[in-house]
Every structure is written in structure tokens, then in C-alpha cells.
Amino acid sequence: MRTAFISHPDCLLHHMGPYHPERPARLKAIEDELAASGLMDRLERHVAPLATFEQLKRVHTPKYIASLAAAAPATGFAYLDPDTAMNPYSLAAAYRAAGAVILAADLVIGEHAENAFCCVRPPGHHAERNRAMGFCLINNIAAGVAHAIRAHALERVAVVDFDVHHGNGTEDIFRNNPRVMMVSIFQHPFYPYGGVTGRSGRMVNIPLAAGSNGHAFRAAVNEFWLPALKRFKPQMLFISAGFDAHQDDDLASLNLLEADYAWVTERIREIAHEYANNRIVSALEGGYALPALGRSVAAHLKVLNEP
Ligand SMILES: [Zn+2]
């Protein structure tokens, strides 16, 4: 079984203006690097379906889902917050992005793929149950987690979030769900300025100061994430794979390198091997320095795809 690579052309059509950092070229940079490194030939490509209303209302309110459809413009842009806009293609892209993670869960749980990476945008982890924000419309990873729980009856699912920003939306959706553990690391104080006071046995939020490097990141993973995950014994792991903590990324001020992304992916695979029948679904979140983004995703996928 190989690693599944799930995307859709609609994800290239959504954009938020020529100067917005969350731009279609991000996906091109990733695919170019995977092709150049030869990794793409070893992945099993899949086309993302559209998520359904029934799947999305597990994680968003029907009123919010309807409001997204109503906001979608016929031309130009509709702003949902100062950083987050829709163009005429955004709604389809968001439904494909969530549909990718749902398909990934089906492929991995059904043993058609060992693990999966969803190369999609818009990202999702800032989208709350009833609010778009931070470049995110629908919480893709949450839709996949809810699908694993509701359609496949999993009882313990872990979300691992190493994006440089706190995944406030995922926390909002799952804070009171005993079947979900979330472990995260994020720059603090920094957008969206939450996550620090909400720590619990199942919300393992680890803030890092600006300027922190891979040494601090690895120490936090070893000290906080791994013991928590071993206690929880997840049956499946979902990764909110943001690469904006890279030292080349101008949107934030952490200093991770490709080797740190490979290292943490190895640790996640070890947990998945021990408790979760190797089940991992990873989905792209942030990452805005294009060459570093391409190399970091390749490092992440190389580990996921190792026998
Ligand atoms: Zn981010």
C-alpha cells in the first residue's frame, strides 16, 4: 500500500487577490518539488470529491454552511474577515478540501492506502463551528475526524497540529468531544492569540516564543505530545500540516527546518504504528515561503511513504 495524494484543480482557482500570501502557487510549488524529487511517482493520486452537507454539518452549524453559500460572489471578492475572502471558485475549493480529508479517511480506514496527504487549499484549522477566519472557510481536518468517528465508529482520534498558528477552529469544534485529543505547537503570543488558557488533558497546546528553533520544538514534542498521545492511544491520527514555522517563512518567527518536519513525522508514524494500525491522514494548512514549503512537504511525505 502506498501513500495517497489527494488534490483537485478547483483548489487552484480559489484566490484572495494578487498579493495574498495564501495563493494558488503554493500548491504548484509543492507538486513541482515532489515531481523533481521523484517522490510523486511513488504516490497514489486521487481526485478530491465535494464534501456533502451531511458531512459538513457534523462540524459546522447549518446556518454557517448556508451563510458561506450565500456569501459566494458571482464576480470579484466577498470578504468574510479582513484576511479571508471568497472568489467565485472558493466555495467549490473549500468543499473539495474538506472532501479530500474525508476521502483520505475512507482510503486509510478501508486499507486502500497506508496513509494520505491532502494537497488542498483553502486551509481549515482556523475555521470555527460558525465562523470563517484566518484564510479558512471550512475546517477540513475536523470534517475528516468527524467522518472517522461517525461513519467508521472510531472512538479515539488524535489531531496533531504543527502549523505555526494555533488551530483555534479545531479546538472550538472538539473541545467537548471526549473522542478527540488535539496536540499542537504554535508561536505565542501570535495570531489568533488563543490556545494558552484552554489546555486540558485532551487539548495539549504548547506555545513557543518567537525565535524558537527545532531544538525547542523537538523538546516540546518529547515532553508534552508523546506522553499525552501514549496515554490516549489514538486509533487514528490526523495532521494539520502547516509549514509556516519554517525559518524562511515571513509570516511568522519560528525557525524550523525540513529536518524538523521529517523528525516529527517519524514520531507520529511511531505512535500510529504502536496504537493506530499505521493510520495517518495529513492535510496542508499554512506555509508561505514557496521553496521552503515544497521542500518541507517533500520531507514530510518522504517519511510518510517509507515502508
Ligand atoms: Zn499558519
Tab-separated table of C-alpha atoms and ligand atoms in Angstrom:
chain	number	residue	atom	x	y	z
A	1	MET	CA	0.000	0.000	0.000
A	2	ARG	CA	1.213	3.427	-0.900
A	3	THR	CA	0.668	6.912	0.384
A	4	ALA	CA	-2.395	8.555	-1.181
A	5	PHE	CA	-2.003	12.081	-2.576
A	6	ILE	CA	-5.342	13.850	-2.851
A	7	SER	CA	-5.998	17.171	-4.587
A	8	HIS	CA	-8.337	18.837	-7.071
A	9	PRO	CA	-7.972	21.526	-9.785
A	10	ASP	CA	-10.685	23.607	-8.050
A	11	CYS	CA	-8.162	24.262	-5.259
A	12	LEU	CA	-6.067	26.265	-7.772
A	13	LEU	CA	-8.989	28.508	-8.779
A	14	HIS	CA	-9.731	29.921	-5.330
A	15	HIS	CA	-7.715	33.050	-4.669
A	16	MET	CA	-7.968	36.132	-2.499
A	17	GLY	CA	-6.201	38.746	-4.605
A	18	PRO	CA	-2.768	39.053	-6.242
A	19	TYR	CA	-0.890	39.990	-3.064
A	20	HIS	CA	-2.418	37.488	-0.672
A	21	PRO	CA	0.154	35.001	0.727
A	22	GLU	CA	-2.350	32.105	0.686
A	23	ARG	CA	-2.194	31.739	-3.073
A	24	PRO	CA	-2.569	29.041	-5.732
A	25	ALA	CA	1.200	28.994	-6.401
A	26	ARG	CA	1.627	27.216	-3.057
A	27	LEU	CA	0.159	24.018	-4.495
A	28	LYS	CA	2.250	24.331	-7.673
A	29	ALA	CA	5.410	24.720	-5.585
A	30	ILE	CA	4.601	21.526	-3.712
A	31	GLU	CA	3.806	19.500	-6.834
A	32	ASP	CA	6.914	20.807	-8.634
A	33	GLU	CA	9.155	19.753	-5.751
A	34	LEU	CA	7.506	16.329	-5.475
A	35	ALA	CA	7.937	15.806	-9.227
A	36	ALA	CA	11.552	16.987	-9.236
A	37	SER	CA	12.459	14.747	-6.306
A	38	GLY	CA	10.817	11.697	-7.905
A	39	LEU	CA	8.510	11.310	-4.917
A	40	MET	CA	5.332	11.931	-6.916
A	41	ASP	CA	5.876	8.712	-8.881
A	42	ARG	CA	5.652	6.741	-5.645
A	43	LEU	CA	2.350	8.281	-4.501
A	44	GLU	CA	-1.157	7.154	-5.474
A	45	ARG	CA	-3.023	10.142	-6.880
A	46	HIS	CA	-6.709	10.678	-6.092
A	47	VAL	CA	-9.176	13.402	-7.071
A	48	ALA	CA	-10.973	15.021	-4.150
A	49	PRO	CA	-14.770	14.753	-4.131
A	50	LEU	CA	-17.028	17.550	-2.887
A	51	ALA	CA	-17.908	17.189	0.784
A	52	THR	CA	-21.649	16.850	1.358
A	53	PHE	CA	-23.881	18.992	3.545
A	54	GLU	CA	-24.414	15.979	5.817
A	55	GLN	CA	-20.651	15.604	6.283
A	56	LEU	CA	-20.087	19.304	6.940
A	57	LYS	CA	-22.864	19.719	9.478
A	58	ARG	CA	-21.008	17.346	11.781
A	59	VAL	CA	-18.550	20.203	12.371
A	60	HIS	CA	-20.304	23.428	11.299
A	61	THR	CA	-23.782	24.776	12.010
A	62	PRO	CA	-26.293	24.514	9.154
A	63	LYS	CA	-26.697	28.280	9.421
A	64	TYR	CA	-22.959	28.836	8.909
A	65	ILE	CA	-22.834	26.436	5.937
A	66	ALA	CA	-25.757	28.300	4.351
A	67	SER	CA	-24.070	31.660	5.036
A	68	LEU	CA	-20.938	30.560	3.128
A	69	ALA	CA	-23.021	29.638	0.095
A	70	ALA	CA	-24.915	32.929	0.346
A	71	ALA	CA	-21.673	34.925	0.603
A	72	ALA	CA	-20.069	33.375	-2.509
A	73	PRO	CA	-19.777	36.143	-5.121
A	74	ALA	CA	-20.601	35.803	-8.823
A	75	THR	CA	-17.656	38.108	-9.634
A	76	GLY	CA	-14.883	39.757	-7.622
A	77	PHE	CA	-14.332	39.080	-3.923
A	78	ALA	CA	-16.514	38.777	-0.836
A	79	TYR	CA	-14.642	39.391	2.422
A	80	LEU	CA	-15.508	37.207	5.414
A	81	ASP	CA	-12.862	38.785	7.649
A	82	PRO	CA	-10.005	41.204	6.854
A	83	ASP	CA	-7.726	38.276	5.812
A	84	THR	CA	-10.266	35.902	4.341
A	85	ALA	CA	-12.138	36.305	1.085
A	86	MET	CA	-14.134	34.255	-1.392
A	87	ASN	CA	-13.985	34.482	-5.170
A	88	PRO	CA	-16.451	32.668	-7.458
A	89	TYR	CA	-14.450	29.410	-7.088
A	90	SER	CA	-13.824	29.473	-3.339
A	91	LEU	CA	-16.913	27.544	-2.268
A	92	ALA	CA	-16.102	24.627	-4.579
A	93	ALA	CA	-12.439	24.683	-3.457
A	94	ALA	CA	-13.472	24.595	0.208
A	95	TYR	CA	-15.851	21.682	-0.400
A	96	ARG	CA	-13.082	19.829	-2.298
A	97	ALA	CA	-10.582	20.485	0.503
A	98	ALA	CA	-12.906	19.035	3.126
A	99	GLY	CA	-13.897	16.240	0.734
A	100	ALA	CA	-10.224	15.349	0.298
A	101	VAL	CA	-9.751	14.749	4.011
A	102	ILE	CA	-12.972	12.706	4.171
A	103	LEU	CA	-11.839	10.580	1.198
A	104	ALA	CA	-8.430	10.213	2.854
A	105	ALA	CA	-10.093	8.847	5.988
A	106	ASP	CA	-12.083	6.345	3.905
A	107	LEU	CA	-8.978	5.209	1.981
A	108	VAL	CA	-6.851	4.754	5.081
A	109	ILE	CA	-9.507	3.133	7.288
A	110	GLY	CA	-10.548	0.921	4.366
A	111	GLU	CA	-6.888	-0.135	3.949
A	112	HIS	CA	-6.699	1.127	0.370
A	113	ALA	CA	-3.802	3.373	1.416
A	114	GLU	CA	-1.434	3.185	4.342
A	115	ASN	CA	-1.654	6.929	4.911
A	116	ALA	CA	-2.635	10.011	2.920
A	117	PHE	CA	-1.690	13.625	2.243
A	118	CYS	CA	-4.294	16.167	1.133
A	119	CYS	CA	-2.649	18.849	-1.020
A	120	VAL	CA	-5.522	21.308	-0.799
A	121	ARG	CA	-6.493	24.900	-0.144
A	122	PRO	CA	-8.135	26.862	1.380
A	123	PRO	CA	-6.682	25.619	4.662
A	124	GLY	CA	-9.024	24.863	7.536
A	125	HIS	CA	-7.777	24.871	11.114
A	126	HIS	CA	-8.887	28.432	11.971
A	127	ALA	CA	-12.477	27.829	10.809
A	128	GLU	CA	-14.686	27.543	13.883
A	129	ARG	CA	-18.081	25.874	14.126
A	130	ASN	CA	-19.812	29.064	12.971
A	131	ARG	CA	-17.046	31.412	11.828
A	132	ALA	CA	-14.602	31.730	8.890
A	133	MET	CA	-11.267	33.329	9.726
A	134	GLY	CA	-7.533	33.274	9.058
A	135	PHE	CA	-7.721	32.212	5.368
A	136	CYS	CA	-10.013	29.283	6.362
A	137	LEU	CA	-13.626	28.633	5.314
A	138	ILE	CA	-14.367	25.028	6.289
A	139	ASN	CA	-12.412	23.065	8.871
A	140	ASN	CA	-11.083	20.316	6.625
A	141	ILE	CA	-9.253	18.281	9.253
A	142	ALA	CA	-12.270	18.456	11.585
A	143	ALA	CA	-14.529	17.192	8.808
A	144	GLY	CA	-12.206	14.196	8.359
A	145	VAL	CA	-12.012	13.492	12.085
A	146	ALA	CA	-15.800	13.681	12.452
A	147	HIS	CA	-16.161	11.323	9.491
A	148	ALA	CA	-13.794	8.798	11.095
A	149	ILE	CA	-15.857	8.939	14.285
A	150	ARG	CA	-19.363	8.995	12.806
A	151	ALA	CA	-19.010	6.899	9.643
A	152	HIS	CA	-16.343	4.480	10.873
A	153	ALA	CA	-17.165	4.390	14.591
A	154	LEU	CA	-13.658	5.204	15.790
A	155	GLU	CA	-13.601	6.005	19.495
A	156	ARG	CA	-10.253	7.777	19.897
A	157	VAL	CA	-8.846	10.094	17.222
A	158	ALA	CA	-5.881	12.442	17.661
A	159	VAL	CA	-5.244	15.702	15.810
A	160	VAL	CA	-1.602	16.755	15.576
A	161	ASP	CA	-1.217	20.424	14.576
A	162	PHE	CA	2.282	21.776	13.878
A	163	ASP	CA	1.215	24.875	11.945
A	164	VAL	CA	2.834	27.988	13.440
A	165	HIS	CA	-0.622	29.358	14.309
A	166	HIS	CA	-2.875	27.859	16.971
A	167	GLY	CA	-5.673	25.744	15.453
A	168	ASN	CA	-8.453	27.597	17.237
A	169	GLY	CA	-11.153	26.267	14.933
A	170	THR	CA	-10.304	22.622	15.529
A	171	GLU	CA	-10.194	23.283	19.262
A	172	ASP	CA	-13.547	25.083	19.104
A	173	ILE	CA	-15.143	22.126	17.345
A	174	PHE	CA	-13.713	19.323	19.500
A	175	ARG	CA	-13.077	20.882	22.915
A	176	ASN	CA	-16.014	18.994	24.470
A	177	ASN	CA	-15.720	15.776	22.436
A	178	PRO	CA	-14.139	13.012	24.574
A	179	ARG	CA	-13.250	11.021	21.443
A	180	VAL	CA	-10.751	13.623	20.216
A	181	MET	CA	-7.345	14.643	21.538
A	182	MET	CA	-5.558	17.622	19.990
A	183	VAL	CA	-1.837	18.226	20.417
A	184	SER	CA	-0.468	21.452	18.989
A	185	ILE	CA	2.555	23.693	18.943
A	186	PHE	CA	2.335	27.323	17.921
A	187	GLN	CA	4.111	30.639	18.197
A	188	HIS	CA	2.809	32.704	21.118
A	189	PRO	CA	1.869	35.457	21.568
A	190	PHE	CA	0.736	35.494	17.931
A	191	TYR	CA	-2.339	35.231	15.723
A	192	PRO	CA	-5.045	34.131	16.656
A	193	TYR	CA	-3.946	34.848	20.245
A	194	GLY	CA	-5.707	31.899	21.894
A	195	GLY	CA	-4.976	28.366	22.977
A	196	VAL	CA	-2.918	29.079	26.048
A	197	THR	CA	-5.586	29.134	28.729
A	198	GLY	CA	-7.634	26.276	27.312
A	199	ARG	CA	-5.158	23.479	27.966
A	200	SER	CA	-6.683	20.238	29.280
A	201	GLY	CA	-5.911	16.542	29.302
A	202	ARG	CA	-7.154	16.342	25.714
A	203	MET	CA	-6.132	19.800	24.458
A	204	VAL	CA	-2.369	19.755	24.689
A	205	ASN	CA	-1.442	23.234	23.463
A	206	ILE	CA	2.234	24.117	23.632
A	207	PRO	CA	3.115	27.772	22.963
A	208	LEU	CA	6.647	28.580	21.777
A	209	ALA	CA	8.242	32.026	21.917
A	210	ALA	CA	9.200	33.839	18.711
A	211	GLY	CA	12.686	32.790	17.648
A	212	SER	CA	12.351	29.216	18.926
A	213	ASN	CA	14.163	26.646	16.809
A	214	GLY	CA	13.920	22.935	16.101
A	215	HIS	CA	15.617	22.081	19.397
A	216	ALA	CA	12.795	23.724	21.388
A	217	PHE	CA	10.192	22.175	19.067
A	218	ARG	CA	11.564	18.656	19.486
A	219	ALA	CA	11.877	19.082	23.260
A	220	ALA	CA	8.209	20.128	23.465
A	221	VAL	CA	7.104	17.168	21.330
A	222	ASN	CA	9.072	14.759	23.536
A	223	GLU	CA	7.942	16.292	26.817
A	224	PHE	CA	4.259	17.004	26.095
A	225	TRP	CA	2.897	15.479	22.893
A	226	LEU	CA	4.279	11.950	23.015
A	227	PRO	CA	3.302	11.137	26.641
A	228	ALA	CA	-0.202	12.532	26.027
A	229	LEU	CA	-0.634	10.517	22.816
A	230	LYS	CA	0.620	7.347	24.521
A	231	ARG	CA	-1.924	7.826	27.304
A	232	PHE	CA	-4.746	8.425	24.815
A	233	LYS	CA	-3.845	5.533	22.479
A	234	PRO	CA	-5.450	7.028	19.342
A	235	GLN	CA	-6.940	4.644	16.778
A	236	MET	CA	-6.086	7.149	14.033
A	237	LEU	CA	-4.053	10.373	13.706
A	238	PHE	CA	-4.874	13.432	11.618
A	239	ILE	CA	-2.162	16.021	10.972
A	240	SER	CA	-2.881	19.716	10.452
A	241	ALA	CA	0.292	20.059	8.404
A	242	GLY	CA	1.207	23.712	8.274
A	243	PHE	CA	4.769	24.553	7.292
A	244	ASP	CA	4.791	28.245	8.255
A	245	ALA	CA	7.015	27.615	11.292
A	246	HIS	CA	9.891	27.212	8.787
A	247	GLN	CA	12.698	29.692	9.307
A	248	ASP	CA	12.299	31.020	5.736
A	249	ASP	CA	8.609	31.857	6.271
A	250	ASP	CA	7.977	35.578	6.642
A	251	LEU	CA	4.513	35.262	8.136
A	252	ALA	CA	5.883	34.052	11.463
A	253	SER	CA	9.072	33.868	13.525
A	254	LEU	CA	9.845	30.272	14.421
A	255	ASN	CA	12.925	28.616	12.936
A	256	LEU	CA	12.094	25.052	11.977
A	257	LEU	CA	13.870	23.286	9.114
A	258	GLU	CA	12.963	20.443	6.764
A	259	ALA	CA	14.722	18.005	9.101
A	260	ASP	CA	12.405	19.014	11.941
A	261	TYR	CA	9.350	18.216	9.812
A	262	ALA	CA	10.858	14.842	8.915
A	263	TRP	CA	11.641	14.190	12.583
A	264	VAL	CA	8.153	14.970	13.866
A	265	THR	CA	6.619	12.884	11.064
A	266	GLU	CA	8.762	9.951	12.213
A	267	ARG	CA	7.483	10.357	15.781
A	268	ILE	CA	3.864	10.496	14.527
A	269	ARG	CA	4.435	7.345	12.465
A	270	GLU	CA	5.788	5.580	15.560
A	271	ILE	CA	2.644	6.451	17.529
A	272	ALA	CA	0.472	5.381	14.593
A	273	HIS	CA	2.352	2.088	14.325
A	274	GLU	CA	2.038	1.358	18.030
A	275	TYR	CA	-1.630	2.259	18.553
A	276	ALA	CA	-3.398	3.121	15.293
A	277	ASN	CA	-2.705	0.357	12.767
A	278	ASN	CA	-0.473	2.958	10.998
A	279	ARG	CA	-3.464	5.146	10.137
A	280	ILE	CA	-2.421	8.745	9.377
A	281	VAL	CA	-4.201	11.421	7.341
A	282	SER	CA	-2.305	14.664	6.800
A	283	ALA	CA	-3.730	17.848	5.291
A	284	LEU	CA	-1.993	21.029	4.238
A	285	GLU	CA	-2.632	24.111	6.356
A	286	GLY	CA	-0.169	27.073	6.157
A	287	GLY	CA	3.292	27.548	4.617
A	288	TYR	CA	4.003	30.625	2.520
A	289	ALA	CA	7.706	30.613	1.575
A	290	LEU	CA	7.326	28.625	-1.625
A	291	PRO	CA	10.723	26.867	-1.949
A	292	ALA	CA	10.751	26.001	1.767
A	293	LEU	CA	7.121	24.837	1.544
A	294	GLY	CA	7.924	22.484	-1.332
A	295	ARG	CA	10.970	21.035	0.404
A	296	SER	CA	9.182	20.688	3.745
A	297	VAL	CA	6.202	18.841	2.259
A	298	ALA	CA	8.648	16.560	0.410
A	299	ALA	CA	10.449	15.813	3.693
A	300	HIS	CA	7.099	15.082	5.384
A	301	LEU	CA	5.893	12.846	2.520
A	302	LYS	CA	9.180	11.007	2.213
A	303	VAL	CA	8.750	9.811	5.805
A	304	LEU	CA	5.056	9.001	5.356
A	305	ASN	CA	5.913	6.969	2.267
A	306	GLU	CA	8.751	4.940	3.809
A	307	PRO	CA	7.978	1.222	4.062
B	1	ZN	ZN	-0.498	29.012	9.909
